[in-house]
């Protein structure tokens, strides 16, 4: 049972009425900003599923570019695996699935799945040591050296993206697409998957330009796309954006509201710890009670 | 004080202790296996289900059940209810061991357990992370618990340090250290006690904030923005029943008359703390209009009712009855159900309520996961038994086995 946006808002509105304890949930300047088009000048990718032919060349490029178990080039020629629902995992940062086929649609429809690189990533908010970070350039990156392996990021991710190297007794890593951060930031190149895409299903660029490109496409080809650019507002916006002609849920893009996922926990945390006033106030209050009890005792004797 | 804490005297190994030892040995073997071969070999954890019973039971429930430490300290030391004094030390030892074993259990779950100290480094501080706060609070509070235990060590060994052989040279320095610790702590112990209660309120509630980060993955039967308040209330509610639970087991194990006079009163307090929690839960579900889910069937609805009825309403009704409270067996059942209820709640919040959006299987722990959890509990029980036999933790009322054996010794000496 998942929460829809309306329920979620109802919760956040109704909850505080329930308990005085909820007085510790004030809005805070530290909490995530409201959904906006932050990171609009950062990098992003527009995925146009209507141009995807399911060739798996993005998977191959990803496999070559990243520190995952190397696979033979020929393995990626097997297109039959796309008809089985696959998810990214510790061995593949991205996978392509067939999400619709004739007779429902004239042509088979494919969608690539990978980390969405949220503007307000829940994984990074959850991470106990800051191993996961939203870079100003757009990518959400992972620093294995810091990681303690608690897997709270996996609990937090609304897209269920991070995989884990459970088989390793030593140095297991959280495994997810890093948007080829080194490559795009330092080398000025496109991500490996985008570079390998033969059919312009993937467009790399500034998020702002990608948004307007998406809207131009929708206007230019009426009926081709659903009237929704997925990732524009979802969970406060994502660096990766999706256009599709069929239900997004089938492309492993769950229906999500526009509030950043970690907004509530950050509000609670920063409310409870606002300048350390609430904990110190509790400490002082308990101290006063203790002192009054003891003085009462002495007075009584 | 009419009752004074003394080391328990009894043979350490009984048939029961040996059975517990067997469970501990098996569990520790699994623990070592997990550390050698990794998580995949021993657990059913996967990308869909990143957390299992080692988090829900060993860590989350373990810390909740250690709450007796701060509730009893608050009751006696802060609110001045001196009559409950004899409950503080057993609860303190339980909390000290509970937190220690929660951390040991956590290490088994962490992929890079050897990095567990990373959150201490300022360069890795992450103030947005609920887990960071929980980790820091648990770490500092564990230290506070050990400090609060020091006076018990001083009481046991001050003036009696008598190491044999070559170690004899250390007798005087250790003696001096004990006196120094006593002198220092007698001045600052109240600071540690208040800090302990404050830290407990913080992290007991923050454990409830953990799953608030996954609103879209959680069933509305449990997901609520006031989950931190509910976790704190349930920790307070389970604190006293846990004390009753242990006290009754201890008095049976060491053949003492149960302290019914005191425990009945504690049961009365539990009526209020548990009642308050029950009302809060019902009000929360009502305001959020989540009740239809409770009647929707399925495993989540079943687990919800098990938690509500078996873990909250039945023990609440039992604690509310003076007749049940004055009966050791009734009191024991009520306390056990409350303890089980909080364990079920933590299982529900961390595992049952959690539904990954893309899932082709459900999570059920492997036999190894269960053996490791059982083994940690067994090891904790064994260490607890050793501590209460070495240190003055449990108050012995008159006419106990301890007094009898002391009298016997006197007779023999005469």
XYZ file of C-alpha atoms in Angstrom:
715
model
C 0.000 0.000 0.000
C 1.609 3.192 -1.020
C 0.700 6.739 -0.210
C -0.617 9.079 -2.785
C 0.319 12.692 -2.714
C -3.064 13.776 -1.369
C -2.885 11.342 1.517
C 0.651 12.393 2.193
C -0.379 16.043 2.465
C -3.294 15.076 4.664
C -0.879 13.226 6.906
C 1.480 16.094 7.249
C -1.427 18.417 7.932
C -3.341 16.183 10.320
C -0.459 14.599 12.174
C 0.656 17.575 14.219
C -2.873 18.026 15.542
C -2.605 14.630 17.156
C 0.080 15.300 19.665
C 1.647 18.170 21.435
C 4.864 16.335 20.717
C 4.428 17.330 17.136
C 5.172 20.864 18.216
C 8.713 19.780 17.523
C 7.956 19.808 13.801
C 8.237 23.456 12.876
C 9.204 24.556 9.431
C 12.876 25.163 9.337
C 15.187 27.197 7.221
C 17.514 24.194 7.024
C 15.002 21.811 5.522
C 14.875 21.096 1.815
C 13.447 23.952 -0.216
C 10.069 23.484 -1.837
C 10.040 21.801 -5.240
C 11.554 24.181 -7.679
C 13.690 23.953 -10.712
C 16.869 23.857 -8.738
C 19.648 22.227 -10.691
C 18.113 23.556 -13.905
C 21.547 24.752 -14.956
C 23.094 21.440 -13.983
C 23.370 18.472 -16.324
C 20.503 16.157 -17.064
C 19.336 13.591 -19.600
C 16.039 13.471 -21.451
C 14.888 9.912 -22.125
C 12.451 9.755 -25.039
C 11.134 6.201 -24.816
C 9.353 6.601 -28.164
C 12.737 6.591 -29.896
C 14.168 3.651 -27.965
C 14.597 0.473 -30.017
C 15.741 -1.714 -27.104
C 19.175 -2.342 -28.652
C 20.909 -2.441 -25.230
C 23.848 -0.409 -26.527
C 23.422 1.885 -23.502
C 23.793 -1.171 -21.245
C 26.952 -2.168 -23.066
C 28.445 1.327 -22.860
C 27.590 1.478 -19.161
C 29.202 -1.885 -18.534
C 32.437 -0.805 -20.233
C 32.574 2.584 -18.511
C 31.937 1.503 -14.944
C 33.527 -0.670 -12.275
C 31.048 -3.527 -12.589
C 31.686 -7.142 -13.611
C 32.764 -6.944 -17.254
C 30.503 -8.718 -19.746
C 31.232 -9.899 -23.244
C 30.143 -7.505 -25.978
C 28.042 -10.257 -27.552
C 25.943 -10.695 -24.403
C 24.328 -7.362 -25.140
C 23.199 -8.547 -28.580
C 20.589 -10.741 -26.932
C 17.471 -8.622 -27.062
C 15.207 -11.320 -25.647
C 16.131 -10.385 -22.066
C 14.299 -7.094 -22.497
C 10.983 -8.910 -22.388
C 11.743 -10.105 -18.854
C 11.257 -7.379 -16.258
C 14.751 -6.529 -15.031
C 15.966 -4.039 -12.448
C 19.336 -2.318 -12.092
C 21.495 -4.180 -9.554
C 25.048 -4.587 -8.333
C 26.171 -5.824 -11.763
C 24.312 -3.354 -14.015
C 23.689 0.311 -13.359
C 21.140 0.467 -16.162
C 18.795 -1.973 -17.894
C 16.357 -1.666 -20.790
C 12.943 -3.276 -20.497
C 10.194 -3.731 -23.043
C 7.195 -1.983 -21.515
C 4.618 -2.426 -24.278
C 4.351 -4.429 -27.486
C 1.989 -5.011 -30.449
C -0.940 -5.253 -30.709
C -1.250 -2.701 -27.908
C 1.220 -0.389 -29.591
C 2.275 -0.362 -33.272
C 5.903 -0.943 -32.305
C 7.447 -2.450 -29.162
C 8.112 0.247 -26.555
C 11.253 0.148 -24.433
C 12.403 2.119 -21.422
C 15.812 2.449 -19.866
C 15.991 2.384 -16.047
C 18.760 3.922 -13.948
C 19.244 6.371 -11.060
C 17.077 9.476 -11.595
C 19.597 11.782 -9.872
C 17.011 13.586 -7.738
C 17.391 17.276 -6.954
C 16.694 16.393 -3.317
C 17.910 12.814 -3.100
C 16.489 10.752 -0.232
C 19.555 8.480 -0.363
C 21.914 11.382 0.323
C 19.676 12.745 3.084
C 19.580 9.305 4.686
C 23.293 8.558 4.393
C 24.876 8.521 7.846
C 28.323 9.578 6.626
C 27.601 11.691 3.548
C 28.921 9.008 1.189
C 26.096 9.859 -1.214
C 26.027 13.445 -2.435
C 24.173 15.579 -4.933
C 26.901 17.311 -6.915
C 26.239 20.875 -8.085
C 26.694 19.603 -11.657
C 23.752 17.195 -11.259
C 25.040 13.681 -10.495
C 24.288 11.931 -7.200
C 27.621 10.297 -6.485
C 28.774 7.575 -4.094
C 32.014 7.531 -2.124
C 32.610 3.903 -1.151
C 35.490 4.859 1.103
C 33.152 6.651 3.533
C 30.352 4.058 3.395
C 29.638 1.868 6.436
C 27.256 -0.406 4.524
C 24.057 0.289 6.489
C 21.915 0.302 3.310
C 19.624 3.039 4.658
C 19.973 4.688 1.219
C 18.282 1.642 -0.288
C 15.432 1.896 2.221
C 15.044 5.592 1.419
C 15.161 5.596 -2.412
C 11.613 6.003 -3.793
C 12.739 4.590 -7.165
C 14.326 1.492 -5.564
C 17.546 2.053 -7.477
C 20.629 1.261 -5.364
C 21.890 -2.316 -5.465
C 24.299 -3.912 -3.016
C 27.220 -6.312 -3.257
C 25.814 -8.746 -0.689
C 28.150 -11.499 -1.827
C 31.287 -9.653 -0.731
C 32.510 -10.241 2.826
C 34.916 -7.331 2.532
C 34.462 -3.928 0.891
C 30.918 -4.454 -0.404
C 29.628 -1.391 -2.242
C 26.316 0.307 -2.843
C 25.970 0.097 -6.614
C 24.101 2.680 -8.643
C 24.477 4.864 -11.705
C 26.771 7.800 -10.948
C 25.828 9.712 -14.116
C 29.447 9.134 -15.284
C 30.280 12.094 -13.035
C 34.035 12.110 -13.694
C 33.519 11.794 -17.399
C 30.942 14.571 -17.753
C 32.441 17.010 -15.246
C 36.188 16.578 -15.740
C 36.389 15.303 -19.304
C 33.455 17.257 -20.703
C 32.083 14.141 -22.377
C 28.607 12.661 -22.478
C 27.669 9.768 -20.176
C 28.601 6.388 -21.678
C 24.992 5.325 -22.245
C 24.133 8.555 -24.060
C 27.303 8.338 -26.171
C 26.359 4.802 -27.214
C 22.706 5.462 -28.037
C 22.263 5.157 -31.836
C 18.769 6.516 -32.054
C 18.624 9.798 -30.104
C 16.453 8.288 -27.392
C 18.860 9.866 -24.906
C 19.680 13.576 -24.938
C 22.352 14.956 -22.636
C 22.373 18.648 -21.731
C 21.438 21.335 -19.256
C 18.223 20.446 -17.476
C 16.591 23.747 -18.459
C 17.222 23.093 -22.154
C 16.016 19.514 -21.828
C 12.756 20.701 -20.292
C 12.066 23.076 -23.130
C 13.139 20.460 -25.689
C 10.630 18.034 -24.155
C 7.832 20.552 -24.336
C 8.728 21.393 -27.953
C 8.605 17.694 -28.829
C 5.200 17.358 -27.230
C 3.894 20.307 -29.191
C 5.478 19.162 -32.467
C 4.077 15.628 -32.281
C 0.638 15.749 -30.707
C -0.611 12.328 -29.612
C 2.871 10.841 -29.506
C 3.426 11.547 -25.805
C 1.475 11.610 -22.596
C 1.014 15.188 -21.389
C 3.549 14.761 -18.611
C 7.292 15.218 -18.397
C 8.212 12.708 -15.709
C 10.881 14.055 -13.369
C 10.043 17.701 -13.941
C 8.202 17.930 -10.623
C 8.338 14.413 -9.140
C 9.942 14.358 -5.671
C 11.071 17.950 -6.172
C 12.505 17.295 -9.613
C 15.080 14.892 -11.013
C 18.044 15.447 -13.317
C 16.824 12.658 -15.584
C 13.548 13.334 -17.353
C 11.231 10.940 -19.180
C 8.844 11.258 -22.086
C 6.671 8.307 -22.965
C 3.465 7.417 -24.739
C 2.406 4.715 -22.276
C 1.815 4.646 -18.540
C 4.958 5.684 -16.689
C 4.422 3.049 -14.018
C 5.183 0.401 -16.632
C 8.554 2.029 -17.207
C 9.323 1.533 -13.506
C 8.516 5.209 -12.848
C 6.167 5.137 -9.865
C 3.517 7.825 -9.325
C 5.104 10.280 -6.875
C 4.131 13.676 -5.504
C 6.112 16.859 -5.980
C 7.418 17.144 -2.419
C 11.025 16.032 -1.910
C 10.979 12.607 -0.213
C 13.347 13.543 2.648
C 11.519 16.795 3.422
C 9.581 15.469 6.414
C 12.469 13.699 8.153
C 14.697 16.727 7.664
C 12.030 18.976 9.158
C 11.707 16.681 12.172
C 15.470 16.428 12.615
C 16.154 20.123 12.279
C 13.146 20.928 14.459
C 14.295 18.655 17.267
C 17.845 19.912 17.026
C 17.271 23.555 16.229
C 20.478 25.156 17.540
C 20.428 22.376 20.117
C 17.784 24.378 22.004
C 15.183 21.586 22.472
C 17.673 18.996 23.835
C 19.285 21.553 26.137
C 15.854 22.755 27.286
C 14.887 19.174 28.139
C 18.186 18.734 29.973
C 17.575 21.946 31.953
C 13.978 21.049 32.733
C 14.922 17.617 34.051
C 17.685 19.242 36.092
C 15.181 21.636 37.656
C 12.795 18.812 38.518
C 15.658 16.861 40.064
C 16.840 19.844 42.074
C 13.351 20.632 43.345
C 12.835 17.009 44.402
C 16.072 16.958 46.338
C 15.498 20.284 48.042
C 12.007 19.103 48.985
C 13.515 15.982 50.492
C 16.015 17.910 52.555
C 13.343 20.351 53.668
C 11.180 17.463 54.800
C 13.856 15.877 56.916
C 16.937 1.321 52.692
C 15.584 -1.951 53.990
C 16.797 -3.816 50.933
C 20.367 -3.667 49.806
C 21.798 -4.844 46.521
C 24.139 -7.805 46.888
C 25.866 -10.169 44.473
C 23.612 -13.155 43.860
C 24.921 -16.449 45.128
C 24.017 -19.530 43.232
C 25.828 -22.040 41.043
C 26.443 -20.249 37.729
C 25.736 -23.320 35.630
C 22.347 -24.876 35.926
C 20.506 -26.958 33.369
C 18.841 -23.757 32.106
C 22.123 -21.868 31.864
C 23.645 -24.689 29.844
C 20.760 -24.603 27.385
C 21.213 -20.851 27.010
C 24.949 -21.430 26.535
C 24.244 -23.851 23.696
C 22.091 -21.249 21.919
C 24.819 -18.661 22.473
C 27.542 -20.897 21.021
C 25.493 -21.626 17.904
C 24.647 -17.942 17.478
C 28.253 -16.830 17.882
C 29.325 -19.408 15.300
C 26.817 -17.965 12.840
C 28.118 -14.492 13.689
C 31.678 -15.507 12.867
C 30.447 -17.187 9.688
C 28.664 -14.033 8.577
C 31.815 -11.975 9.218
C 33.894 -14.427 7.182
C 31.618 -15.114 4.229
C 29.433 -12.036 3.898
C 25.723 -11.266 4.042
C 24.575 -13.218 1.009
C 25.486 -16.629 2.380
C 23.659 -16.129 5.654
C 20.719 -13.804 5.051
C 17.704 -13.345 2.816
C 18.551 -9.677 2.352
C 18.550 -8.387 -1.228
C 18.136 -5.191 -3.227
C 14.382 -5.187 -2.596
C 14.658 -5.924 1.116
C 17.824 -4.196 2.370
C 16.845 -4.488 6.051
C 15.832 -7.615 7.960
C 15.416 -8.842 11.507
C 18.946 -7.855 12.520
C 17.822 -4.224 12.229
C 14.191 -4.686 13.329
C 14.909 -6.963 16.304
C 18.572 -6.810 17.307
C 18.882 -3.043 16.939
C 15.428 -1.396 17.033
C 13.755 -3.758 19.510
C 16.927 -4.189 21.545
C 17.159 -0.454 22.145
C 13.431 -0.150 22.895
C 13.628 -2.929 25.495
C 16.605 -1.229 27.124
C 14.351 1.744 27.877
C 13.856 0.572 31.460
C 17.265 2.058 32.120
C 16.211 5.631 31.512
C 12.600 5.344 32.708
C 13.673 3.943 36.076
C 16.501 6.470 36.403
C 14.035 9.273 35.675
C 11.445 7.923 38.111
C 13.838 7.479 41.014
C 16.596 10.028 40.548
C 14.762 12.858 38.789
C 11.198 12.525 40.049
C 12.424 11.373 43.461
C 10.331 8.220 43.848
C 12.857 6.593 46.169
C 10.719 3.561 46.901
C 11.579 2.178 43.468
C 15.295 2.482 44.163
C 15.977 -1.248 44.005
C 14.790 -1.389 40.386
C 17.348 1.075 39.067
C 20.447 -1.138 39.093
C 18.973 -4.190 37.349
C 17.473 -1.845 34.744
C 20.808 -0.083 34.333
C 22.627 -3.366 33.703
C 19.921 -4.414 31.243
C 20.264 -1.119 29.391
C 24.062 -1.289 29.380
C 24.028 -4.798 27.938
C 21.052 -4.033 25.672
C 22.863 -1.171 23.986
C 26.108 -3.112 23.778
C 24.368 -5.993 22.051
C 22.366 -3.678 19.792
C 25.718 -2.415 18.509
C 27.139 -5.942 18.208
C 24.008 -6.932 16.274
C 24.331 -3.856 14.093
C 27.911 -4.800 13.202
C 26.667 -8.104 11.791
C 24.298 -6.205 9.530
C 26.722 -3.531 8.354
C 28.437 -4.366 5.067
C 31.514 -2.440 6.167
C 31.264 -2.972 9.922
C 34.898 -1.954 10.340
C 33.859 1.561 9.253
C 31.270 1.855 12.015
C 33.324 4.608 13.663
C 33.164 6.860 10.590
C 30.259 9.007 11.869
C 32.554 10.274 14.648
C 34.763 12.074 12.124
C 33.596 15.671 11.704
C 34.444 15.443 8.000
C 31.689 12.848 7.644
C 29.041 14.466 9.861
C 25.702 14.496 8.105
C 23.151 16.539 10.025
C 20.256 15.662 7.713
C 20.581 11.970 8.442
C 18.273 10.527 11.076
C 20.621 7.588 11.322
C 23.511 9.904 12.110
C 21.643 11.277 15.105
C 20.606 7.816 16.266
C 24.187 6.619 15.924
C 25.698 9.532 17.835
C 23.080 9.390 20.612
C 23.429 5.632 21.009
C 27.197 5.929 21.145
C 27.198 8.692 23.760
C 24.410 7.112 25.787
C 26.244 3.771 25.873
C 29.175 5.653 27.361
C 26.863 7.271 29.926
C 25.483 3.854 30.890
C 28.985 2.503 31.463
C 29.789 5.552 33.584
C 26.622 5.011 35.606
C 27.792 1.442 36.200
C 31.116 2.557 37.679
C 29.708 3.250 41.197
C 28.563 -0.382 41.315
C 32.098 -1.509 40.506
C 33.462 0.847 43.157
C 31.032 -0.455 45.746
C 32.057 -4.019 45.004
C 35.804 -3.599 44.991
C 36.700 -0.520 47.016
C 39.023 -1.586 49.828
C 38.967 -5.147 48.511
C 41.321 -5.013 45.547
C 43.494 -8.062 46.032
C 45.139 -9.245 42.844
C 47.342 -12.324 43.176
C 51.006 -12.855 42.282
C 52.858 -10.393 40.077
C 49.740 -8.301 39.669
C 49.929 -7.432 43.347
C 51.864 -4.283 42.493
C 48.718 -3.009 40.750
C 46.552 -3.255 43.856
C 47.322 0.198 45.164
C 46.984 2.060 41.840
C 43.666 0.324 41.126
C 42.460 1.121 44.616
C 43.415 4.754 44.061
C 41.629 4.754 40.718
C 38.433 3.441 42.303
C 38.547 6.125 44.979
C 39.181 8.794 42.384
C 36.263 7.518 40.283
C 34.042 7.534 43.337
C 35.033 11.047 44.350
C 34.549 12.384 40.812
C 31.309 10.580 40.081
C 29.653 11.434 43.384
C 29.855 15.064 42.286
C 28.819 14.667 38.673
C 26.574 11.610 38.608
C 23.411 13.713 38.370
C 24.729 15.322 35.192
C 25.176 11.876 33.677
C 21.746 10.749 34.837
C 19.996 13.749 33.286
C 22.104 13.452 30.128
C 21.132 9.787 29.918
C 17.419 10.577 30.083
C 17.748 13.406 27.541
C 19.773 11.275 25.105
C 17.269 8.442 25.470
C 14.320 10.697 24.635
C 16.205 11.873 21.560
C 17.205 8.582 20.036
C 14.220 6.513 21.149
C 12.083 8.960 19.171
C 14.531 9.229 16.279
C 14.421 5.480 15.766
C 10.806 6.188 14.865
C 11.843 8.870 12.400
C 13.996 6.386 10.438
C 11.212 4.943 8.308
C 9.530 8.340 7.839
C 12.018 8.808 4.993
C 10.202 6.199 2.902
C 6.627 7.571 2.759
C 5.802 5.924 -0.550
C 7.044 2.513 0.548
C 5.230 2.357 3.892
C 1.739 1.148 4.730
C -0.422 3.925 6.167
C -1.248 1.577 9.047
C 2.126 2.564 10.458
C 3.406 5.501 8.458
C 2.704 8.707 10.329
C 4.664 11.922 10.806
C 4.257 11.393 14.553
C 6.032 8.034 14.419
C 8.886 9.503 16.521
C 6.393 10.421 19.266
C 4.856 6.939 19.115
C 8.288 5.300 19.347
C 9.190 7.365 22.408
C 5.846 6.624 24.051
C 6.160 2.904 23.371
C 9.717 2.886 24.727
C 8.481 4.521 27.921
C 5.532 2.108 28.002
C 7.751 -0.972 27.670
C 10.401 0.228 30.126
C 8.552 -0.752 33.301
C 7.061 -4.015 31.990
C 10.587 -5.007 30.949
C 11.729 -4.371 34.528
C 8.863 -6.537 35.847
C 9.651 -9.236 33.283
C 13.295 -9.424 34.337
C 12.701 -9.072 38.047
C 10.306 -12.008 38.069
C 12.717 -14.145 36.038
C 15.618 -13.186 38.320
C 13.755 -13.963 41.513
C 12.766 -17.329 40.136
C 16.250 -18.092 38.883
C 17.887 -17.107 42.174
C 15.102 -18.582 44.322
C 13.982 -15.363 45.947
C 10.473 -14.266 46.792
C 9.266 -11.924 44.005
C 9.134 -8.290 45.072
C 5.408 -8.225 44.474
C 4.754 -5.194 46.635
C 6.971 -3.076 44.433
C 6.239 -4.777 41.102
C 2.471 -4.356 41.531
C 3.026 -0.636 41.904
C 5.215 -0.647 38.788
C 2.424 -2.497 37.004
C 0.099 0.334 37.959
C 2.481 2.851 36.389
C 2.554 0.668 33.262
C -1.226 0.983 33.047
C -0.793 4.698 32.491
C 2.247 4.621 30.199
C 0.811 1.821 28.048
C -2.658 3.376 28.138
C -1.281 6.705 26.972
C 0.498 4.966 24.082
C -2.643 3.018 23.132
C -4.752 6.205 23.060
C -2.112 8.003 20.992
C -2.054 5.179 18.448
C -5.829 5.109 18.131
C -6.087 8.905 17.811
C -3.346 8.938 15.180
C -5.010 6.221 13.092
C -8.346 7.984 13.389
C -7.064 11.402 12.368
C -5.249 9.919 9.391
C -8.377 7.929 8.466
C -6.246 4.791 8.203
C -8.737 2.390 9.809
C -10.116 1.017 6.506
C -6.675 -0.554 5.900
C -7.029 -2.475 9.148
C -10.084 -4.197 7.719
C -8.653 -4.686 4.250
C -7.278 -8.139 5.049
C -3.843 -9.371 4.090
C -0.710 -9.901 6.127
C -0.360 -6.220 7.060
C -3.866 -6.059 8.552
C -3.290 -9.319 10.446
C 0.007 -8.113 11.884
C -1.642 -4.809 12.795
C -4.311 -6.551 14.861
C -1.820 -8.910 16.480
C 0.179 -5.869 17.569
C -2.876 -3.926 18.768
C -4.685 -6.736 20.596
C -1.989 -9.099 21.831
C 0.692 -6.476 22.337
C -1.279 -3.490 23.629
C -4.940 -3.998 24.566
C -4.698 -7.349 26.411
C -1.679 -6.371 28.567
C -3.291 -2.970 29.182
C -6.452 -4.623 30.487
C -4.335 -6.954 32.634
C -2.241 -4.142 34.137
C -5.437 -2.198 34.836
C -6.786 -5.017 37.002
C -5.577 -4.899 40.640
C -6.265 -8.630 40.936
C -3.932 -9.460 38.040
C -1.318 -7.029 39.325
C -1.136 -8.729 42.719
C -0.561 -12.134 41.151
C 3.034 -12.896 40.018
C 1.842 -15.050 37.150
C -0.675 -12.472 35.887
C 1.872 -9.717 36.179
C 4.437 -11.815 34.321
C 2.051 -12.548 31.449
C 1.064 -8.867 31.153
C 4.720 -7.782 31.126
C 5.704 -10.447 28.608
C 2.885 -9.439 26.264
C 3.929 -5.781 26.448
C 7.520 -6.706 25.634
C 6.348 -8.902 22.754
C 4.024 -6.125 21.604
C 6.834 -3.636 21.230
C 8.940 -6.243 19.423
C 6.027 -6.877 17.045
C 5.610 -3.128 16.549
C 9.253 -2.734 15.566
C 9.009 -5.737 13.232
C 5.869 -4.241 11.724
C 7.335 -0.782 11.214
C 10.666 -1.916 9.774
C 9.591 -4.994 7.819
C 5.837 -5.601 7.500
C 4.881 -2.005 6.676
C 7.705 -1.775 4.116
C 6.663 -2.613 0.573
C 9.243 -2.079 -2.165
C 7.569 -0.722 -5.305
C 9.220 -3.322 -7.562
C 9.125 -6.619 -5.767
C 8.969 -10.228 -6.865
C 9.359 -11.847 -3.458
C 8.741 -11.158 0.197
C 11.301 -11.207 2.975
C 11.464 -13.917 5.558
C 14.616 -14.359 7.639
C 16.870 -17.346 7.077
C 17.434 -19.857 9.855
C 20.895 -18.300 10.250
C 19.446 -14.833 10.795
C 17.189 -16.204 13.526
C 20.014 -18.211 15.124
C 22.257 -15.156 15.267
C 19.525 -13.067 16.885
C 18.776 -15.830 19.403
C 22.488 -16.268 20.052
C 22.965 -12.593 20.866
C 20.027 -12.640 23.304
C 21.434 -15.804 24.906
C 24.894 -14.275 25.263
C 23.363 -11.173 26.825
C 21.490 -13.327 29.352
C 24.694 -15.186 30.258
C 26.635 -11.966 30.814
C 23.757 -10.488 32.798
C 23.783 -13.538 35.048
C 27.526 -13.239 35.547
C 27.280 -9.519 36.351
C 24.533 -9.900 38.947
C 26.552 -12.697 40.582
C 29.732 -10.620 40.727
C 28.344 -7.160 41.447
C 25.726 -5.827 43.857
C 22.906 -5.281 41.352
C 19.822 -7.081 42.619
C 18.332 -6.201 45.990
C 17.834 -9.248 48.150
C 14.805 -9.037 50.436
C 14.987 -10.754 53.823
C 14.836 -14.505 53.971
C 16.325 -15.019 50.542
C 18.596 -17.741 49.323
C 21.446 -15.350 49.699
C 20.739 -14.705 53.372
C 20.229 -18.386 53.949
C 23.509 -19.332 52.323
C 25.256 -16.571 54.248
C 23.789 -17.941 57.449
C 24.913 -21.390 56.430
C 28.442 -20.151 55.887
C 28.405 -18.534 59.313
C 27.254 -21.762 60.885
C 29.989 -23.677 59.083
C 32.600 -21.170 60.151
C 31.404 -21.465 63.730
